[in-house]
PDB file of C-alpha atoms in Angstrom:
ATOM      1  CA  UNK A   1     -15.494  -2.232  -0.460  1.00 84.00           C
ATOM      2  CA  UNK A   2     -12.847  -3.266  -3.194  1.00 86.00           C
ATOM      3  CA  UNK A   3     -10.022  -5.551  -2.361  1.00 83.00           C
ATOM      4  CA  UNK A   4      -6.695  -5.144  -3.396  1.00 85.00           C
ATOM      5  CA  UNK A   5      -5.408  -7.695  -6.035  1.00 83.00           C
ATOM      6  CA  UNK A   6      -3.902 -11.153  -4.515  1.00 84.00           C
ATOM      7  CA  UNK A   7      -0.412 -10.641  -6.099  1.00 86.00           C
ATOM      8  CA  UNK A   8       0.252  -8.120  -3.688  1.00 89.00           C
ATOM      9  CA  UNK A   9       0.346 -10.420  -0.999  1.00 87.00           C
ATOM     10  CA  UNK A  10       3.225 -12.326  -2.556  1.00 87.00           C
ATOM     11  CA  UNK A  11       4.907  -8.845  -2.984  1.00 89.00           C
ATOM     12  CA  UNK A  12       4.091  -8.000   0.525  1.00 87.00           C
ATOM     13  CA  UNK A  13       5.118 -11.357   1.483  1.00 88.00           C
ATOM     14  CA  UNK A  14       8.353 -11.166  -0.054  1.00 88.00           C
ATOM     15  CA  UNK A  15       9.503  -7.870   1.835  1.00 88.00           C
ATOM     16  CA  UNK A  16       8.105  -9.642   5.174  1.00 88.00           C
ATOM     17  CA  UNK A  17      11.162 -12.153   4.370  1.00 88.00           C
ATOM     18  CA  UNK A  18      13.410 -10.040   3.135  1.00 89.00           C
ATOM     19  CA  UNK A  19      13.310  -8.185   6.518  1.00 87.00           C
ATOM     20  CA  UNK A  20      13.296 -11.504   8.247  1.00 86.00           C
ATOM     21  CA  UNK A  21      16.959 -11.690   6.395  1.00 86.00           C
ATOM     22  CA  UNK A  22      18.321  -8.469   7.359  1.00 87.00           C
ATOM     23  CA  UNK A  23      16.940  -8.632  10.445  1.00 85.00           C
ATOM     24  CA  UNK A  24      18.741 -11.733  11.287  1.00 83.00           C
ATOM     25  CA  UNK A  25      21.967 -10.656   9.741  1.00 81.00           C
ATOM     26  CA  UNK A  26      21.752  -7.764  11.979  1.00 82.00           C
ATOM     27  CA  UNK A  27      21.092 -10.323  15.029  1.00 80.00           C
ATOM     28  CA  UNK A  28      23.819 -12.273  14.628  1.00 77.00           C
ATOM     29  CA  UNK A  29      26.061  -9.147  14.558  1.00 76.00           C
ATOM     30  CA  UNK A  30      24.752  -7.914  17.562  1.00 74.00           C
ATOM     31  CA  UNK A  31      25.270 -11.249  18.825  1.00 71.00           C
ATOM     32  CA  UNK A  32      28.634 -11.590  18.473  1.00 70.00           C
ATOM     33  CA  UNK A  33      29.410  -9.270  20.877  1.00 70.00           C
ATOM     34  CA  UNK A  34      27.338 -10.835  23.531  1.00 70.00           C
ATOM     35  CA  UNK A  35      28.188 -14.467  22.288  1.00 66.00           C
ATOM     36  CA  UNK A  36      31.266 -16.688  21.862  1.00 61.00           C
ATOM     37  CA  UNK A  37      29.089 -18.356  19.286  1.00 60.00           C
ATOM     38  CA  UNK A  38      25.960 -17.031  17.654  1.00 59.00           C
ATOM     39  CA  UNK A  39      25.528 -19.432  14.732  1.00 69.00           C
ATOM     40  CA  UNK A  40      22.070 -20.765  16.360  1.00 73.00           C
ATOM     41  CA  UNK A  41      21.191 -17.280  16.900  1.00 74.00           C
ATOM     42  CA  UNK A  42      20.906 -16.100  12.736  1.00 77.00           C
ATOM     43  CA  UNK A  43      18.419 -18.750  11.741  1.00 82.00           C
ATOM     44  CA  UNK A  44      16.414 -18.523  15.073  1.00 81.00           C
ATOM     45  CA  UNK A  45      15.924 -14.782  14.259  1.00 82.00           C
ATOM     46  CA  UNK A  46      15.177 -15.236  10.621  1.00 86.00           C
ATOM     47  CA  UNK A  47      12.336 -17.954  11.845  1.00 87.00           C
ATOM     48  CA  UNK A  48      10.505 -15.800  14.177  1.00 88.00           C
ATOM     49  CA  UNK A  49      11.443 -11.876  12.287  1.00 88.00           C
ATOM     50  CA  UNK A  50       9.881 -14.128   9.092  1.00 88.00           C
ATOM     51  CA  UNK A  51       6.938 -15.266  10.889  1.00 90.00           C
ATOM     52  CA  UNK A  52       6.182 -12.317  12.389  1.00 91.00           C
ATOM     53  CA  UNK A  53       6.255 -10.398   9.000  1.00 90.00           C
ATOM     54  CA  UNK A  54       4.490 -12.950   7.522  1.00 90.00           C
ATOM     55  CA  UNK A  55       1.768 -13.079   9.836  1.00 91.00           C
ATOM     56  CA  UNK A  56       1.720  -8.985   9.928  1.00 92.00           C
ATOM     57  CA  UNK A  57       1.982  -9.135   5.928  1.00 89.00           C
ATOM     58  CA  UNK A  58      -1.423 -11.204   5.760  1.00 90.00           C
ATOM     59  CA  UNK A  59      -3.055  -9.697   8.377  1.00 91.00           C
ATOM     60  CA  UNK A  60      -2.461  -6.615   6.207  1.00 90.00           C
ATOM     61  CA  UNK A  61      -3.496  -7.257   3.265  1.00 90.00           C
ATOM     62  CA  UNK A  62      -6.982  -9.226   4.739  1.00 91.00           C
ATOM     63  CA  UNK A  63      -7.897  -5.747   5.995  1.00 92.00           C
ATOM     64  CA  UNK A  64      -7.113  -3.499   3.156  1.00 91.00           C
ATOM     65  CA  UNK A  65      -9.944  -2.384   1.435  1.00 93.00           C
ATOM     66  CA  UNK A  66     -11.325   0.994  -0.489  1.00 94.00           C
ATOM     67  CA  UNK A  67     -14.208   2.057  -1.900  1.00 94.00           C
ATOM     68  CA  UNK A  68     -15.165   4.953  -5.069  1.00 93.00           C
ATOM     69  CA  UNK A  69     -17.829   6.419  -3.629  1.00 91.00           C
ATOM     70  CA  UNK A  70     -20.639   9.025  -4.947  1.00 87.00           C
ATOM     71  CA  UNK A  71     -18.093  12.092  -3.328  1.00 89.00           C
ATOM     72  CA  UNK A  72     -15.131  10.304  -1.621  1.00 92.00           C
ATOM     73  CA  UNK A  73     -12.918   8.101  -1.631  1.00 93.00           C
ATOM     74  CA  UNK A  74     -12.463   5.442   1.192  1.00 93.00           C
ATOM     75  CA  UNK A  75      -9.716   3.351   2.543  1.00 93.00           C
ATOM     76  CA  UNK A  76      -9.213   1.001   5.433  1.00 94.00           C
ATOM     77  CA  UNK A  77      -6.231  -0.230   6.543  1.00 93.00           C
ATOM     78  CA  UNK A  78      -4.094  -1.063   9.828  1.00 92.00           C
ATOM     79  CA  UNK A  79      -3.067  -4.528  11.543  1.00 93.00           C
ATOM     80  CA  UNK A  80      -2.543  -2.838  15.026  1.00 92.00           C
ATOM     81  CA  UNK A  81      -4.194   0.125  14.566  1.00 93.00           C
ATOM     82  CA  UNK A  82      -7.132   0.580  12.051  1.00 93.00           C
ATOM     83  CA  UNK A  83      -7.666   3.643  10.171  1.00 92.00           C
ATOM     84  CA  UNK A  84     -10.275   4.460   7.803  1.00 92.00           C
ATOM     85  CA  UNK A  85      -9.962   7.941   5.421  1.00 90.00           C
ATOM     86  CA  UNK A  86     -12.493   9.320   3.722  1.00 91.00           C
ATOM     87  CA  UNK A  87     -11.263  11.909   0.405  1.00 89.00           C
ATOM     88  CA  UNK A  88     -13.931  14.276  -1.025  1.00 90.00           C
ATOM     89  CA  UNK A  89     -13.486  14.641  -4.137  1.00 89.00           C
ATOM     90  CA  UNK A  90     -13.261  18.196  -3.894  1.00 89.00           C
ATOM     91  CA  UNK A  91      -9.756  17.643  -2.148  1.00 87.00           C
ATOM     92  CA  UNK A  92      -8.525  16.088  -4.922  1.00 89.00           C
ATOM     93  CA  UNK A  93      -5.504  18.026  -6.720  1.00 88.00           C
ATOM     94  CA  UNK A  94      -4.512  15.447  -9.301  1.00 89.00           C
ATOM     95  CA  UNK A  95      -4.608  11.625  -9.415  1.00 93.00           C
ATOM     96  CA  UNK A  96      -1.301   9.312 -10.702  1.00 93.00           C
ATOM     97  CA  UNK A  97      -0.484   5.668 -11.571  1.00 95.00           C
ATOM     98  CA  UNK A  98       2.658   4.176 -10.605  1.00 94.00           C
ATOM     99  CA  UNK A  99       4.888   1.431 -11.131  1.00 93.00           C
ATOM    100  CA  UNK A 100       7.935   0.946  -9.001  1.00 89.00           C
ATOM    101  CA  UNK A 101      10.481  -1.834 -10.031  1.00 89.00           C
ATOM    102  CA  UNK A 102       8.697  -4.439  -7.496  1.00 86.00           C
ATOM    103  CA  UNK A 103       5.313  -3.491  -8.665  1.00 89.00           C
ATOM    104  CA  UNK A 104       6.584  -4.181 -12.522  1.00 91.00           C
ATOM    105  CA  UNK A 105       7.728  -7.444 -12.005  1.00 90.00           C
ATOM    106  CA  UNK A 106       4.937  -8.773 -10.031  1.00 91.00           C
ATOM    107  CA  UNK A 107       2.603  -6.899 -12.690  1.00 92.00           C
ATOM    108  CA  UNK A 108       1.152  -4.937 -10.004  1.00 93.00           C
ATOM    109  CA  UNK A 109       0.414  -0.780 -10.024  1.00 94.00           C
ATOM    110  CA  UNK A 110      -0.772   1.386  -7.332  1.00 94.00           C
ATOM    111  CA  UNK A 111      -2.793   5.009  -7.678  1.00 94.00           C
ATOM    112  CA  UNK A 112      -1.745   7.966  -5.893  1.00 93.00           C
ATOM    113  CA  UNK A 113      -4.386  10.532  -4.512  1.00 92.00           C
ATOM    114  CA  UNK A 114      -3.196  14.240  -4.122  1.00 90.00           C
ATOM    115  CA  UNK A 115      -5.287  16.152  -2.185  1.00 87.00           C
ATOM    116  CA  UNK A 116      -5.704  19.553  -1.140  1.00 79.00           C
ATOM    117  CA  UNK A 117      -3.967  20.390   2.230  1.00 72.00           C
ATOM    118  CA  UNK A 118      -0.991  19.600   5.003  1.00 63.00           C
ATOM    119  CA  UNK A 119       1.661  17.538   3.585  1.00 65.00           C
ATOM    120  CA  UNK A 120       1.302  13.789   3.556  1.00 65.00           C
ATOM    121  CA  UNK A 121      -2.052  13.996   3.306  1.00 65.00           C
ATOM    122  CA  UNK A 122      -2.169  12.108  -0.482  1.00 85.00           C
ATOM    123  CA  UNK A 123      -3.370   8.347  -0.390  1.00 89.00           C
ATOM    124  CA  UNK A 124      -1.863   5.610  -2.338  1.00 91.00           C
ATOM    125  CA  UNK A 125      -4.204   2.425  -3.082  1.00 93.00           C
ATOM    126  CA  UNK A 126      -1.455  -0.444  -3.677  1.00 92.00           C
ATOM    127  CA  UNK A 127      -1.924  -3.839  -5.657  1.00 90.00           C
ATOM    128  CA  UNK A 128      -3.551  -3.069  -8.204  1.00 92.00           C
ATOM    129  CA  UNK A 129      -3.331  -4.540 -12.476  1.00 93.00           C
ATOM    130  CA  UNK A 130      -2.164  -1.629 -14.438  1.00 94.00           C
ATOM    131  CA  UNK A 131      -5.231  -1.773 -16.244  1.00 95.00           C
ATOM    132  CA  UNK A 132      -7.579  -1.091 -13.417  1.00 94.00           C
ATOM    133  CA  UNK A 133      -5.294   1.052 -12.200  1.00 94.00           C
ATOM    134  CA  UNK A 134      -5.877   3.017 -15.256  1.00 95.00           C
ATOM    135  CA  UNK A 135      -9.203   2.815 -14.995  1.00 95.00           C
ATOM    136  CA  UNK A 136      -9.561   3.601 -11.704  1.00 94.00           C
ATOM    137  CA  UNK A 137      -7.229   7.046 -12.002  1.00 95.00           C
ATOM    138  CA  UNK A 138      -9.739   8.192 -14.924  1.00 95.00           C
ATOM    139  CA  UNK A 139     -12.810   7.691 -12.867  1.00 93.00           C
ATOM    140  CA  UNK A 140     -10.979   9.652 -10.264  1.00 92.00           C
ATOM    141  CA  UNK A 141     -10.335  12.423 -12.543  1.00 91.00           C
ATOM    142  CA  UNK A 142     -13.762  12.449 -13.809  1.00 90.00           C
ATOM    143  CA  UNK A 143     -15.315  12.513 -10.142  1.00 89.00           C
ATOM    144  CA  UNK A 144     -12.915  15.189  -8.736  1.00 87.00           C
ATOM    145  CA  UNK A 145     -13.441  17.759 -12.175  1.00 86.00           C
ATOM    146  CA  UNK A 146     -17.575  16.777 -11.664  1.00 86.00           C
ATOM    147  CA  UNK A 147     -16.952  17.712  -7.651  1.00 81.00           C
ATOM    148  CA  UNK A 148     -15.962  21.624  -8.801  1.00 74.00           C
ATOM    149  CA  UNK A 149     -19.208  23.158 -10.893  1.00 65.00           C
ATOM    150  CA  UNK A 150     -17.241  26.184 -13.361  1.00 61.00           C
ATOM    151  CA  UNK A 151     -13.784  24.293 -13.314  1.00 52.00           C
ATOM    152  CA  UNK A 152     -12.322  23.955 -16.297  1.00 54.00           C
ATOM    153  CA  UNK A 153     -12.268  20.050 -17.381  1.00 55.00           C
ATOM    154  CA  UNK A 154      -8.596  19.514 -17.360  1.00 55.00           C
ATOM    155  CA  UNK A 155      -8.019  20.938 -13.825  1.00 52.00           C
ATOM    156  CA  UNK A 156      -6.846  17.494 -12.040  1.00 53.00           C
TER     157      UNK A 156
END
C-alpha cells in the first residue's frame, strides 16, 4: 500500500486550525448569550477544537493508504470508522487530475476515479506531486482500457 505524500498533512493540518478558528469564533458568539463575559471562552475553544482537529488530522492521514492493483484499485481510509474500497477496473469511466487553489500552493494534486454506477461512487486519492499524479492517472487509463477486450483505446 502507497502512502499519500507528507505535505498533505500540513494542508490537512492547516484546515484542522482553521476550523479550530471558526469554531471558536462561533463559541464565543454563542457564549455571549449565556455569559456576561466570554473572553476566556474563545481561546479555550480554539485550544481544544485545534487539538482535536489536529489529532483527527494525523490520525487521518497515518491511515490513508491505496494500492494499483493487477484489476482494482484500493483505498483505506477512516479515523472512527475504517473503510476500505476496492475499484475494478472495469468500473472505471474516466480518470482526472486536479488541483484546487490549496493543493497549488502546497504543490500537492489529487486523482479522481469515475466509475460506473450510483452517484458518489467516484474515489479521489488526495496528496499527491503533480507529477505522480500524472503518472498515476495514465496507468489508470491504461489498466481500465486493458480491463475491456474490443474497446476502443481512447474509451476512458
Amino acid at each position: 500500500m502507497e502512502r499519500l505524500d507528507s505535505r498533505v498533512r500540513i494542508v490537512w493540518l492547516a484546515s484542522a486550525l482553521v476550523g479550530g478558528l471558526v469554531g471558536s469564533a462561533l463559541v464565543g458568539a454563542a457564549g455571549r448569550f449565556f455569559f456576561d463575559s466570554s473572553l476566556w471562552i474563545v481561546p479555550a475553544a480554539f485550544v481544544v477544537l485545534a487539538v482535536l482537529g489536529a489529532g483527527y488530522e494525523l490520525a487521518r492521514y497515518r491511515i490513508w493508504r491505496f494500492a494499483i492493483e493487477d484489476d482494482a484499485v484500493t483505498l483505506e481510509r477512516g479515523v472512527l470508522t475504517r473503510v476500505t474500497s476496492v475499484v475494478p477496473f472495469v468500473r472505471v469511466q474516466h480518470v482526472d487530475t486536479q488541483r484546487g487553489p490549496i493543493e497549488r500552493l502546497a504543490g500537492l494534486s489529487s486523482v479522481v476515479v469515475y466509475t460506473a454506477g450510483s452517484r458518489g461512487a467516484d474515489i479521489t486519492i488526495p496528496g499527491l506531486a503533480p507529477e505522480r499524479a500524472d503518472a498515476i492517472r495514465e496507468r489508470l487509463r491504461r489498466l481500465a482500457i486493458e480491463s475491456e477486450p474490443g474497446e476502443p483505446e481512447d474509451a476512458v
